[in-house]
Amino acid sequence: MTATSQDHTKPERHPQYPSLFAPLDLGFTTLRNRVLMGSMHTGLEDRARDFPKLAAYFAERAAGGVGLIVTGGFSPNLVGWLKPFASKLSWPWEVRKHRLVTDAVHAHGAKICLQLLHAGRYAYHPLSVAPSKLKSPINPFTPRALSGRGVDRHIDAYANAARLARDGGYDGVEVMGSEGYLINEFLSARTNRRNDAWGGSVERRMRFATEIVRRVREACGPDFIVIYRLSMLELVPDGSDWGEIVTQAKAIEAAGATIINTGIGWHEARIPTIATSVPRAAFAGVTAKLRPHVALPLVATNRINMPDVAERILADGGADLVSMARPLLADPEWVNKAHTGKAHAINTCIACNQACLDHVFENKAASCLVNPRACAETELNYEATPSPRRIAVVGAGPAGLACATVAAGRGHHVTLFDAADEIGGQFNLAKRIPGKEEFHETLRYFEHRIRETGVAVRLSTRVDAATLQGFDIVVLATGVTPRPVDFAGADHAKVVSYLDVLTGRVIPGKQVAIVGAGGIGFDVAEYLVHHGVSPTLEPARWMSEWGIDRDFESPGGLARAEPELPARRVWLLQRSAGRPGARLGKTTGWIHRAALKAKQVKMLGGVEYLGVTDAGLAIRIDDAEQVLPVDHVVICAGQESQRELLPALLAQAIPVHVIGGADVAVELDAKRAIAQASRLAAAL
Ligand code: FAD
Ligand code: NAP
Ligand code: SF4
C-alpha cells in the first residue's frame, strides 16, 4: 500500500467527500468506495499477447484506489465482434489470460467485472446480426436478422461467457444494454421490427435483455456482481420514452441484476454526449430521475471528471456510484488524490477524445493526451535518474511543461523559461474557446507539478543563446508562429491573425471571414459566434441548443433544437475542395461541424483568395467570383516552427533537443507535443 492510498480497514466518514468514500455493501461483497472505472476499449483486449500490458494498466488504476473496474467489451460470440478478431470470450481456453488481469487488480484491493458487449448491427464485419435486417447509418454492413433459434443461442452465449468470466476470476460482469448495441437494438422499436416473441410490445422487446440477465445470474450464482448498462436516454428518433425505460429498469431488477449503470446516447446519435463541450455531469439528472423507481444501486455517468462533481451527484442522492472511464486513463491516482485532499493534483481528463476514442476508431492502441503513459505502463516509466543534470527548457507550452516536469520529477535540475508572463503557450488561447474550458485544468495541473517537482520557472524572459550558458542540456520547446498568407491585400487593416482575436487585441466586427478551416479556424469560428457565458457552463442552455428534452420524457429524449442566434455572421473558408472539417478528430469533427452549422456559419471549400479591399474579401469558387462584405479577415492558415535559437546553440556545442511545434509544425497538436516531450524527458 502506498503512502497516499486509502486505509480500507477503517471506513470512516471522509471529511471532504463523505459520499464518494462511503463503502457500498452489495450483500455478498463490499466495494471500498463509490468510484466505478467505466468500460473503455483500449485495443489491448484484442490480442492475448497484450494482456500483460492490460494487466499493468488496470493494476495502476486499482493501486490508485478505484473501487470497481469494468473492462472493455468482450463479445460472447464471434458474430458479436466489434471488428474482425476483436475481443471475445466464448471458449474455455480464452480464460487463462484473464487471470493476469484479475489477479493484478485484486492484489490492490479493487474489484473487477468483465463487460459483455455484443456489437449487433454496429459490428464492423459481414457476419453481423441484429433483431431486424436494418443497416445502421454509421456502418456499411447490413446485419442478418436473427432467427428465433438464433436468439436462444445468443442468450446461451451470454450465460456461457459470464460463467467463463467467473472462472477467470472476475467479481462479476457488466451486460452492455445501451449505446445502440445488440441488446439495445432489441429494446428499441427503432431497430426491432420483429413480430415474434422478441418484438412488438415493450414487454416482448425487453425479453431478450431480461432473459440474458436471468440466465447470467442462474449461471454464476448469487455472489456474483451483475451490472446492467441500461439505455436511459437514447438521443435518437423513435428511441424509448421514459415510461419504457422505467419498465425496463424494473424488469432488469426483477431478473436479478446487482447494479444498474447508465447508458447515454446511441453511437449514431447526433448529439454529443462525452465531448469536451458537453457540460460536466450533464446527464446525471437522467439517473436521478430513475432513482425512485428501483431499489438497486444506480451509477451516474458521462463527463464526471473531478471529485466535487462526483460528490455532489452522490450527496444529492441521484446515484449510488459514479462511473469514470477517461478520467482514470488521464490519472490512475485520481481516487487516492481525492482521498488525500489533493484534488488540485489531479491530471484532469479534458474530454478531447484525441488519444483515447479517436485512436480506437483508427485501430490504434488508446492512450491519453494529458498522460502518454496510459496503456504504455510497461514501457514508459519516469524512473529516478542516477546522474542529475542542469537542464534548460525554453518554452512553457504543453511540450515544455511536460518535459520540464517529467525531467524534474526524475531528479534533474530544471529551469523553465518563457517569454510570456504565464505558463501554457497556446493552451492559453485554447482555454478561451467556448466549450474548451477544461483546458484550464491542464494548466492548473502543470502549475501543481512545477511546484511539486521543484522546476525553477523564469517567466517574461525571452531567451537567447547567452542565457543558456552553463546548462548541461537545452530543450527547445519554443512552439510555433502563425503562417503568413500571400494573397493581394494581406496587409490590409481588415486582416488580422487568430492571435489578435483570441488575445482580445482585436474585437472583430459583425461580419467576419476566416481563412483556413483547420482545428484553429473552427475554434475561432466558435469563439466569434458565441456571446455571453459559454453554454458548456450552463447545462440548460446547452440542452436547448442541442435539442434534448430537459424532462427526459419524450421518445429518445429529443426536443426541438433551439440554437441561440449567432453573435456574428461568419464565413469559414479553405482552399482544398470538399467539406471543411474533414480532417478534424474522428469522434469530434462532426460535433464542430454541427455546432457551426447551427450558428449559420457558411463553410466553403475550394476557395481561391483573390484579395482583400475596403469592400471585403474577394474569392472565387468554381469560376464564380464574389466579394464577402466582411469587416475582418482572420488568418488561421496553419503555423511554422519557431526555432531561431537553434543555430546559435548548435554553434556553442550545447546538447540541444527540439520538441513540440518547434520540432515539426505540420499537424502539430498537444497530444504529439506532450507525448514527444514526456518520452524525451524519460530518456534524459
Ligand atoms: P506552444 O504552445 O506554442 O508553446 C511555445 C512557448 O514557447 C510559448 O509559450 C512561447 O511564449 C515560448 N517561447 C517561444 N520562443 C521563446 C523564447 N525565445 N524564449 C522564451 N520563450 C519562448 N491542440 C490539441 O491537441 N487539441 C486542441 O483541442 C487544441 N486546440 C487549440 C485551440 C487553439 C485556439 C489553439 C491556438 C491551439 C490549439 N491546439 C490544440 C494546439 C496546441 O495548443 C499546440 O499544439 C500546442 O500548444 C503546441 O505546444 P508547444 O509546447 O510545442 O508550443
Ligand atoms: P491546420 O489544421 O494545418 O489548418 C490550416 C488551415 O489553413 C487549413 O485549412 C489549410 O487548408 C489552410 N492553409 C494552409 N496554408 C495556407 C495558406 N498559405 N493560405 C491560406 N490558407 C492556408 O492548422 P491549424 O488550424 O492552425 O491547427 C494547428 C494544429 O492545432 C492542428 O494540427 C490541430 O491538430 C491542432 N488543433 C486541434 C484542435 C482540436 O480540436 N483537436 C483544435 C485546434 C487546433 P487549405 O490549404 O485547404 O486552405
Ligand atoms: Fe481524456 Fe483526452 Fe485523455 Fe481521452 S485523450 S482520456 S479525452 S484527456
Short mmCIF file of N, CA, C and O in Angstrom, two decimals, residues 176-288:
data_model
loop_
_atom_site.label_atom_id
_atom_site.label_comp_id
_atom_site.label_asym_id
_atom_site.label_seq_id
_atom_site.Cartn_x
_atom_site.Cartn_y
_atom_site.Cartn_z
N MET A 176 -23.83 -5.16 -21.41
CA MET A 176 -23.95 -3.89 -22.12
C MET A 176 -25.29 -3.82 -22.85
O MET A 176 -25.49 -4.48 -23.86
N GLY A 177 -26.21 -3.06 -22.30
CA GLY A 177 -27.56 -2.99 -22.88
C GLY A 177 -27.86 -1.64 -23.52
O GLY A 177 -29.03 -1.35 -23.79
N SER A 178 -26.83 -0.83 -23.73
CA SER A 178 -27.11 0.53 -24.23
C SER A 178 -26.26 0.89 -25.43
O SER A 178 -25.67 0.02 -26.07
N GLU A 179 -26.21 2.16 -25.75
CA GLU A 179 -25.38 2.73 -26.82
C GLU A 179 -25.73 2.21 -28.22
O GLU A 179 -24.98 2.42 -29.16
N GLY A 180 -26.83 1.48 -28.34
CA GLY A 180 -27.25 1.04 -29.67
C GLY A 180 -26.68 -0.30 -30.09
O GLY A 180 -26.79 -0.69 -31.26
N TYR A 181 -26.05 -1.03 -29.15
CA TYR A 181 -25.54 -2.37 -29.47
C TYR A 181 -26.70 -3.38 -29.42
O TYR A 181 -27.85 -3.03 -29.16
N LEU A 182 -26.37 -4.68 -29.62
CA LEU A 182 -27.41 -5.69 -29.88
C LEU A 182 -28.60 -5.65 -28.91
O LEU A 182 -29.76 -5.61 -29.35
N ILE A 183 -28.33 -5.66 -27.61
CA ILE A 183 -29.45 -5.73 -26.66
C ILE A 183 -30.33 -4.50 -26.80
O ILE A 183 -31.57 -4.57 -26.82
N ASN A 184 -29.68 -3.34 -26.95
CA ASN A 184 -30.41 -2.09 -27.13
C ASN A 184 -31.25 -2.13 -28.41
O ASN A 184 -32.36 -1.60 -28.48
N GLU A 185 -30.71 -2.80 -29.43
CA GLU A 185 -31.44 -2.91 -30.70
C GLU A 185 -32.72 -3.72 -30.52
O GLU A 185 -33.73 -3.46 -31.17
N PHE A 186 -32.66 -4.72 -29.64
CA PHE A 186 -33.89 -5.48 -29.35
C PHE A 186 -34.88 -4.59 -28.59
O PHE A 186 -36.09 -4.65 -28.82
N LEU A 187 -34.37 -3.76 -27.68
CA LEU A 187 -35.26 -2.98 -26.83
C LEU A 187 -36.03 -1.91 -27.59
O LEU A 187 -37.14 -1.54 -27.20
N SER A 188 -35.45 -1.43 -28.67
CA SER A 188 -36.00 -0.23 -29.30
C SER A 188 -36.84 -0.54 -30.53
O SER A 188 -36.41 -1.30 -31.42
N ALA A 189 -37.98 0.10 -30.61
CA ALA A 189 -38.84 -0.06 -31.79
C ALA A 189 -38.13 0.48 -33.03
O ALA A 189 -38.45 0.10 -34.16
N ARG A 190 -37.15 1.34 -32.84
CA ARG A 190 -36.39 1.90 -33.97
C ARG A 190 -35.67 0.81 -34.77
O ARG A 190 -35.57 0.88 -35.98
N THR A 191 -35.21 -0.23 -34.07
CA THR A 191 -34.39 -1.25 -34.72
C THR A 191 -34.98 -2.65 -34.61
O THR A 191 -34.45 -3.59 -35.18
N ASN A 192 -36.05 -2.79 -33.84
CA ASN A 192 -36.68 -4.10 -33.67
C ASN A 192 -38.04 -4.10 -34.36
O ASN A 192 -39.00 -3.50 -33.86
N ARG A 193 -38.10 -4.72 -35.53
CA ARG A 193 -39.37 -4.76 -36.29
C ARG A 193 -39.93 -6.19 -36.28
O ARG A 193 -40.70 -6.56 -37.14
N ARG A 194 -39.54 -6.99 -35.31
CA ARG A 194 -39.96 -8.39 -35.26
C ARG A 194 -41.43 -8.49 -34.83
O ARG A 194 -41.93 -7.62 -34.11
N ASN A 195 -42.07 -9.57 -35.25
CA ASN A 195 -43.43 -9.79 -34.75
C ASN A 195 -43.56 -11.17 -34.11
O ASN A 195 -44.62 -11.75 -34.05
N ASP A 196 -42.38 -11.67 -33.62
CA ASP A 196 -42.43 -12.94 -32.90
C ASP A 196 -42.35 -12.66 -31.40
O ASP A 196 -42.66 -11.54 -30.96
N ALA A 197 -41.89 -13.61 -30.61
CA ALA A 197 -41.89 -13.45 -29.15
C ALA A 197 -40.87 -12.41 -28.68
O ALA A 197 -40.80 -12.07 -27.50
N TRP A 198 -40.03 -11.88 -29.62
CA TRP A 198 -38.95 -10.96 -29.24
C TRP A 198 -39.15 -9.55 -29.78
O TRP A 198 -38.24 -8.72 -29.73
N GLY A 199 -40.34 -9.28 -30.30
CA GLY A 199 -40.59 -7.94 -30.85
C GLY A 199 -42.05 -7.55 -30.68
O GLY A 199 -42.88 -8.34 -30.24
N GLY A 200 -42.36 -6.30 -30.99
CA GLY A 200 -43.73 -5.81 -30.85
C GLY A 200 -43.86 -4.94 -29.62
O GLY A 200 -43.30 -3.84 -29.56
N SER A 201 -44.55 -5.43 -28.60
CA SER A 201 -44.76 -4.62 -27.38
C SER A 201 -43.44 -4.42 -26.63
O SER A 201 -42.47 -5.15 -26.85
N VAL A 202 -43.42 -3.43 -25.73
CA VAL A 202 -42.20 -3.18 -24.96
C VAL A 202 -41.84 -4.43 -24.14
O VAL A 202 -40.65 -4.76 -23.99
N GLU A 203 -42.83 -5.15 -23.65
CA GLU A 203 -42.55 -6.37 -22.86
C GLU A 203 -41.81 -7.40 -23.71
O GLU A 203 -40.87 -8.04 -23.25
N ARG A 204 -42.22 -7.54 -24.97
CA ARG A 204 -41.57 -8.55 -25.83
C ARG A 204 -40.19 -8.06 -26.29
O ARG A 204 -39.25 -8.83 -26.39
N ARG A 205 -40.07 -6.75 -26.54
CA ARG A 205 -38.76 -6.23 -26.97
C ARG A 205 -37.72 -6.36 -25.85
O ARG A 205 -36.54 -6.55 -26.10
N MET A 206 -38.17 -6.24 -24.58
CA MET A 206 -37.18 -6.28 -23.50
C MET A 206 -36.93 -7.70 -22.99
O MET A 206 -36.10 -7.91 -22.12
N ARG A 207 -37.63 -8.66 -23.57
CA ARG A 207 -37.44 -10.05 -23.12
C ARG A 207 -36.01 -10.53 -23.32
O ARG A 207 -35.47 -11.26 -22.50
N PHE A 208 -35.40 -10.12 -24.43
CA PHE A 208 -34.02 -10.55 -24.72
C PHE A 208 -33.09 -10.08 -23.59
O PHE A 208 -32.30 -10.86 -23.05
N ALA A 209 -33.24 -8.82 -23.19
CA ALA A 209 -32.39 -8.27 -22.11
C ALA A 209 -32.64 -8.98 -20.79
O ALA A 209 -31.71 -9.39 -20.09
N THR A 210 -33.90 -9.17 -20.44
CA THR A 210 -34.19 -9.75 -19.12
C THR A 210 -33.82 -11.24 -19.08
O THR A 210 -33.34 -11.73 -18.06
N GLU A 211 -34.01 -11.92 -20.22
CA GLU A 211 -33.60 -13.34 -20.26
C GLU A 211 -32.09 -13.46 -20.07
O GLU A 211 -31.61 -14.37 -19.38
N ILE A 212 -31.34 -12.55 -20.69
CA ILE A 212 -29.87 -12.59 -20.55
C ILE A 212 -29.49 -12.40 -19.08
O ILE A 212 -28.70 -13.16 -18.52
N VAL A 213 -30.07 -11.41 -18.44
CA VAL A 213 -29.73 -11.14 -17.03
C VAL A 213 -30.12 -12.35 -16.16
O VAL A 213 -29.36 -12.80 -15.30
N ARG A 214 -31.30 -12.87 -16.43
CA ARG A 214 -31.78 -14.03 -15.63
C ARG A 214 -30.84 -15.22 -15.80
O ARG A 214 -30.43 -15.85 -14.83
N ARG A 215 -30.45 -15.50 -17.04
CA ARG A 215 -29.60 -16.67 -17.30
C ARG A 215 -28.16 -16.45 -16.80
O ARG A 215 -27.50 -17.40 -16.38
N VAL A 216 -27.69 -15.22 -16.86
CA VAL A 216 -26.34 -14.93 -16.33
C VAL A 216 -26.35 -15.16 -14.82
O VAL A 216 -25.46 -15.78 -14.26
N ARG A 217 -27.37 -14.65 -14.17
CA ARG A 217 -27.49 -14.86 -12.70
C ARG A 217 -27.55 -16.34 -12.37
O ARG A 217 -26.86 -16.83 -11.47
N GLU A 218 -28.37 -17.07 -13.13
CA GLU A 218 -28.54 -18.50 -12.90
C GLU A 218 -27.19 -19.23 -13.09
O GLU A 218 -26.82 -20.10 -12.31
N ALA A 219 -26.43 -18.80 -14.12
CA ALA A 219 -25.16 -19.47 -14.44
C ALA A 219 -24.07 -19.18 -13.41
O ALA A 219 -23.20 -20.00 -13.18
N CYS A 220 -24.13 -18.01 -12.80
CA CYS A 220 -22.99 -17.56 -11.97
C CYS A 220 -23.29 -17.52 -10.48
O CYS A 220 -22.39 -17.28 -9.67
N GLY A 221 -24.51 -17.73 -10.10
CA GLY A 221 -24.83 -17.80 -8.68
C GLY A 221 -25.09 -16.44 -8.06
O GLY A 221 -24.92 -15.40 -8.70
N PRO A 222 -25.51 -16.47 -6.77
CA PRO A 222 -25.96 -15.21 -6.14
C PRO A 222 -24.82 -14.28 -5.73
O PRO A 222 -25.04 -13.09 -5.54
N ASP A 223 -23.60 -14.83 -5.59
CA ASP A 223 -22.50 -13.99 -5.10
C ASP A 223 -21.64 -13.48 -6.25
O ASP A 223 -20.41 -13.54 -6.21
N PHE A 224 -22.27 -12.99 -7.29
CA PHE A 224 -21.58 -12.54 -8.49
C PHE A 224 -22.23 -11.22 -8.90
O PHE A 224 -23.46 -11.12 -8.98
N ILE A 225 -21.40 -10.20 -9.14
CA ILE A 225 -21.96 -8.88 -9.49
C ILE A 225 -22.47 -8.92 -10.93
O ILE A 225 -21.73 -9.31 -11.84
N VAL A 226 -23.72 -8.55 -11.12
CA VAL A 226 -24.25 -8.42 -12.48
C VAL A 226 -24.69 -6.96 -12.65
O VAL A 226 -25.70 -6.53 -12.10
N ILE A 227 -23.87 -6.21 -13.39
CA ILE A 227 -24.22 -4.83 -13.71
C ILE A 227 -24.98 -4.86 -15.03
O ILE A 227 -24.58 -5.58 -15.94
N TYR A 228 -26.04 -4.10 -15.11
CA TYR A 228 -26.72 -3.98 -16.40
C TYR A 228 -26.64 -2.52 -16.84
O TYR A 228 -27.03 -1.62 -16.09
N ARG A 229 -26.09 -2.29 -18.03
CA ARG A 229 -25.99 -0.91 -18.54
C ARG A 229 -27.27 -0.62 -19.32
O ARG A 229 -27.50 -1.18 -20.40
N LEU A 230 -28.09 0.20 -18.72
CA LEU A 230 -29.43 0.47 -19.26
C LEU A 230 -29.42 1.75 -20.09
O LEU A 230 -28.93 2.79 -19.64
N SER A 231 -30.00 1.68 -21.27
CA SER A 231 -30.05 2.83 -22.15
C SER A 231 -31.12 3.79 -21.62
O SER A 231 -32.31 3.62 -21.86
N MET A 232 -30.70 4.81 -20.87
CA MET A 232 -31.67 5.67 -20.19
C MET A 232 -32.05 6.91 -20.99
O MET A 232 -33.05 7.56 -20.67
N LEU A 233 -31.20 7.28 -21.94
CA LEU A 233 -31.52 8.46 -22.78
C LEU A 233 -30.90 8.17 -24.13
O LEU A 233 -29.69 8.21 -24.28
N GLU A 234 -31.74 7.86 -25.12
CA GLU A 234 -31.20 7.29 -26.35
C GLU A 234 -30.74 8.34 -27.36
O GLU A 234 -29.84 8.10 -28.13
N LEU A 235 -31.38 9.49 -27.34
CA LEU A 235 -30.99 10.61 -28.20
C LEU A 235 -31.04 10.27 -29.69
O LEU A 235 -30.26 10.80 -30.49
N VAL A 236 -31.94 9.36 -30.05
CA VAL A 236 -32.20 9.06 -31.47
C VAL A 236 -33.71 9.08 -31.69
O VAL A 236 -34.49 8.77 -30.78
N PRO A 237 -34.14 9.43 -32.91
CA PRO A 237 -35.58 9.41 -33.20
C PRO A 237 -36.15 8.01 -32.97
O PRO A 237 -35.47 7.01 -33.23
N ASP A 238 -37.36 7.93 -32.49
CA ASP A 238 -38.05 6.67 -32.19
C ASP A 238 -37.37 5.87 -31.08
O ASP A 238 -37.58 4.66 -30.97
N GLY A 239 -36.55 6.51 -30.28
CA GLY A 239 -35.94 5.82 -29.15
C GLY A 239 -36.98 5.60 -28.04
O GLY A 239 -38.11 6.09 -28.11
N SER A 240 -36.57 4.86 -27.01
CA SER A 240 -37.50 4.57 -25.91
C SER A 240 -37.92 5.87 -25.22
O SER A 240 -37.12 6.79 -25.08
N ASP A 241 -39.16 5.91 -24.75
CA ASP A 241 -39.58 7.07 -23.95
C ASP A 241 -39.40 6.72 -22.47
O ASP A 241 -39.04 5.58 -22.12
N TRP A 242 -39.67 7.68 -21.60
CA TRP A 242 -39.36 7.48 -20.19
C TRP A 242 -40.13 6.31 -19.58
O TRP A 242 -39.60 5.52 -18.80
N GLY A 243 -41.41 6.19 -19.97
CA GLY A 243 -42.23 5.10 -19.42
C GLY A 243 -41.61 3.75 -19.74
O GLY A 243 -41.53 2.85 -18.88
N GLU A 244 -41.11 3.60 -20.97
CA GLU A 244 -40.49 2.32 -21.36
C GLU A 244 -39.21 2.08 -20.57
O GLU A 244 -38.92 0.94 -20.18
N ILE A 245 -38.47 3.14 -20.34
CA ILE A 245 -37.20 2.98 -19.62
C ILE A 245 -37.45 2.52 -18.18
O ILE A 245 -36.76 1.63 -17.67
N VAL A 246 -38.45 3.09 -17.55
CA VAL A 246 -38.77 2.68 -16.17
C VAL A 246 -39.22 1.21 -16.18
O VAL A 246 -38.80 0.41 -15.32
N THR A 247 -40.04 0.85 -17.16
CA THR A 247 -40.50 -0.54 -17.26
C THR A 247 -39.29 -1.48 -17.41
O THR A 247 -39.20 -2.54 -16.76
N GLN A 248 -38.36 -1.09 -18.27
CA GLN A 248 -37.17 -1.93 -18.49
C GLN A 248 -36.34 -2.05 -17.21
O GLN A 248 -35.88 -3.13 -16.85
N ALA A 249 -36.16 -0.94 -16.51
CA ALA A 249 -35.33 -0.95 -15.29
C ALA A 249 -35.93 -1.90 -14.25
O ALA A 249 -35.21 -2.68 -13.61
N LYS A 250 -37.24 -1.83 -14.10
CA LYS A 250 -37.89 -2.70 -13.11
C LYS A 250 -37.74 -4.17 -13.51
O LYS A 250 -37.52 -5.04 -12.65
N ALA A 251 -37.86 -4.45 -14.80
CA ALA A 251 -37.73 -5.83 -15.26
C ALA A 251 -36.30 -6.34 -15.07
O ALA A 251 -36.09 -7.51 -14.70
N ILE A 252 -35.33 -5.48 -15.31
CA ILE A 252 -33.93 -5.87 -15.13
C ILE A 252 -33.65 -6.15 -13.65
O ILE A 252 -32.95 -7.10 -13.28
N GLU A 253 -34.23 -5.33 -12.78
CA GLU A 253 -34.07 -5.56 -11.34
C GLU A 253 -34.68 -6.91 -10.96
O GLU A 253 -34.05 -7.72 -10.27
N ALA A 254 -35.87 -7.18 -11.46
CA ALA A 254 -36.55 -8.44 -11.13
C ALA A 254 -35.79 -9.64 -11.68
O ALA A 254 -35.83 -10.73 -11.12
N ALA A 255 -35.08 -9.44 -12.79
CA ALA A 255 -34.35 -10.56 -13.42
C ALA A 255 -33.08 -10.93 -12.67
O ALA A 255 -32.46 -11.94 -12.97
N GLY A 256 -32.65 -10.08 -11.72
CA GLY A 256 -31.51 -10.49 -10.88
C GLY A 256 -30.26 -9.65 -11.00
O GLY A 256 -29.19 -10.09 -10.55
N ALA A 257 -30.34 -8.45 -11.59
CA ALA A 257 -29.14 -7.61 -11.66
C ALA A 257 -28.76 -7.11 -10.27
O ALA A 257 -29.60 -7.05 -9.36
N THR A 258 -27.48 -6.75 -10.10
CA THR A 258 -26.99 -6.21 -8.82
C THR A 258 -26.96 -4.69 -8.84
O THR A 258 -27.20 -4.02 -7.83
N ILE A 259 -26.59 -4.15 -10.01
CA ILE A 259 -26.37 -2.71 -10.15
C ILE A 259 -26.89 -2.31 -11.53
O ILE A 259 -26.74 -3.07 -12.49
N ILE A 260 -27.48 -1.11 -11.64
CA ILE A 260 -27.83 -0.60 -12.97
C ILE A 260 -26.95 0.60 -13.28
O ILE A 260 -26.88 1.58 -12.52
N ASN A 261 -26.24 0.49 -14.39
CA ASN A 261 -25.38 1.58 -14.87
C ASN A 261 -26.17 2.37 -15.92
O ASN A 261 -27.10 1.86 -16.52
N THR A 262 -25.76 3.61 -16.13
CA THR A 262 -26.48 4.49 -17.04
C THR A 262 -25.82 4.50 -18.42
O THR A 262 -24.61 4.69 -18.51
N GLY A 263 -26.63 4.33 -19.45
CA GLY A 263 -26.14 4.48 -20.83
C GLY A 263 -26.79 5.72 -21.43
O GLY A 263 -28.00 5.91 -21.32
N ILE A 264 -25.97 6.57 -22.05
CA ILE A 264 -26.49 7.81 -22.65
C ILE A 264 -26.14 7.83 -24.13
O ILE A 264 -24.97 7.81 -24.50
N GLY A 265 -27.15 7.90 -24.97
CA GLY A 265 -26.94 8.12 -26.41
C GLY A 265 -26.47 6.89 -27.15
O GLY A 265 -25.62 6.15 -26.69
N TRP A 266 -27.06 6.68 -28.32
CA TRP A 266 -26.56 5.66 -29.23
C TRP A 266 -25.34 6.22 -29.97
O TRP A 266 -25.20 7.42 -30.09
N HIS A 267 -24.52 5.31 -30.51
CA HIS A 267 -23.38 5.82 -31.27
C HIS A 267 -23.82 6.60 -32.50
O HIS A 267 -23.10 7.46 -32.98
N GLU A 268 -25.01 6.29 -33.01
CA GLU A 268 -25.46 7.01 -34.20
C GLU A 268 -26.20 8.31 -33.85
O GLU A 268 -26.64 9.03 -34.75
N ALA A 269 -26.31 8.63 -32.56
CA ALA A 269 -26.98 9.88 -32.15
C ALA A 269 -26.18 11.07 -32.67
O ALA A 269 -24.96 11.02 -32.78
N ARG A 270 -26.87 12.14 -32.98
CA ARG A 270 -26.19 13.34 -33.48
C ARG A 270 -26.17 14.44 -32.42
O ARG A 270 -26.22 15.63 -32.71
N ILE A 271 -26.10 14.01 -31.18
CA ILE A 271 -25.97 14.94 -30.06
C ILE A 271 -24.74 14.49 -29.27
O ILE A 271 -24.61 13.30 -28.96
N PRO A 272 -23.81 15.41 -28.98
CA PRO A 272 -22.61 14.98 -28.25
C PRO A 272 -22.95 14.54 -26.83
O PRO A 272 -23.84 15.12 -26.18
N THR A 273 -22.26 13.51 -26.36
CA THR A 273 -22.55 13.01 -25.00
C THR A 273 -21.32 12.97 -24.11
O THR A 273 -21.46 12.92 -22.89
N ILE A 274 -20.12 12.98 -24.70
CA ILE A 274 -18.93 12.94 -23.85
C ILE A 274 -17.85 13.93 -24.27
O ILE A 274 -16.80 14.00 -23.65
N ALA A 275 -18.08 14.69 -25.34
CA ALA A 275 -17.04 15.62 -25.82
C ALA A 275 -16.81 16.73 -24.81
O ALA A 275 -17.61 16.95 -23.90
N THR A 276 -15.71 17.46 -25.00
CA THR A 276 -15.34 18.47 -24.02
C THR A 276 -16.37 19.60 -23.91
O THR A 276 -16.51 20.23 -22.87
N SER A 277 -17.14 19.83 -24.99
CA SER A 277 -18.14 20.90 -24.94
C SER A 277 -19.41 20.47 -24.19
O SER A 277 -20.30 21.30 -23.95
N VAL A 278 -19.52 19.20 -23.83
CA VAL A 278 -20.67 18.74 -23.03
C VAL A 278 -20.46 19.20 -21.58
O VAL A 278 -19.38 19.00 -21.02
N PRO A 279 -21.46 19.85 -20.98
CA PRO A 279 -21.26 20.30 -19.59
C PRO A 279 -20.93 19.13 -18.66
O PRO A 279 -21.36 17.99 -18.89
N ARG A 280 -20.17 19.41 -17.64
CA ARG A 280 -19.86 18.38 -16.64
C ARG A 280 -21.16 17.81 -16.06
O ARG A 280 -22.08 18.58 -15.74
N ALA A 281 -21.18 16.50 -15.92
CA ALA A 281 -22.32 15.79 -15.32
C ALA A 281 -23.65 16.17 -15.97
O ALA A 281 -24.70 16.13 -15.33
N ALA A 282 -23.61 16.50 -17.27
CA ALA A 282 -24.82 16.99 -17.95
C ALA A 282 -25.98 16.01 -17.84
O ALA A 282 -27.14 16.42 -17.84
N PHE A 283 -25.69 14.71 -17.76
CA PHE A 283 -26.76 13.72 -17.83
C PHE A 283 -27.04 13.05 -16.48
O PHE A 283 -27.79 12.06 -16.43
N ALA A 284 -26.47 13.58 -15.40
CA ALA A 284 -26.69 12.95 -14.09
C ALA A 284 -28.18 13.00 -13.72
O ALA A 284 -28.69 12.13 -13.00
N GLY A 285 -28.90 13.98 -14.24
CA GLY A 285 -30.33 14.12 -13.94
C GLY A 285 -31.14 12.93 -14.44
O GLY A 285 -32.21 12.62 -13.89
N VAL A 286 -30.65 12.25 -15.48
CA VAL A 286 -31.39 11.09 -16.01
C VAL A 286 -31.35 9.97 -14.97
O VAL A 286 -32.39 9.35 -14.67
N THR A 287 -30.19 9.72 -14.42
CA THR A 287 -30.05 8.66 -13.41
C THR A 287 -30.89 9.02 -12.18
O THR A 287 -31.58 8.17 -11.61
N ALA A 288 -30.83 10.28 -11.80
CA ALA A 288 -31.59 10.73 -10.62
C ALA A 288 -33.09 10.54 -10.84
O ALA A 288 -33.82 10.21 -9.91
#
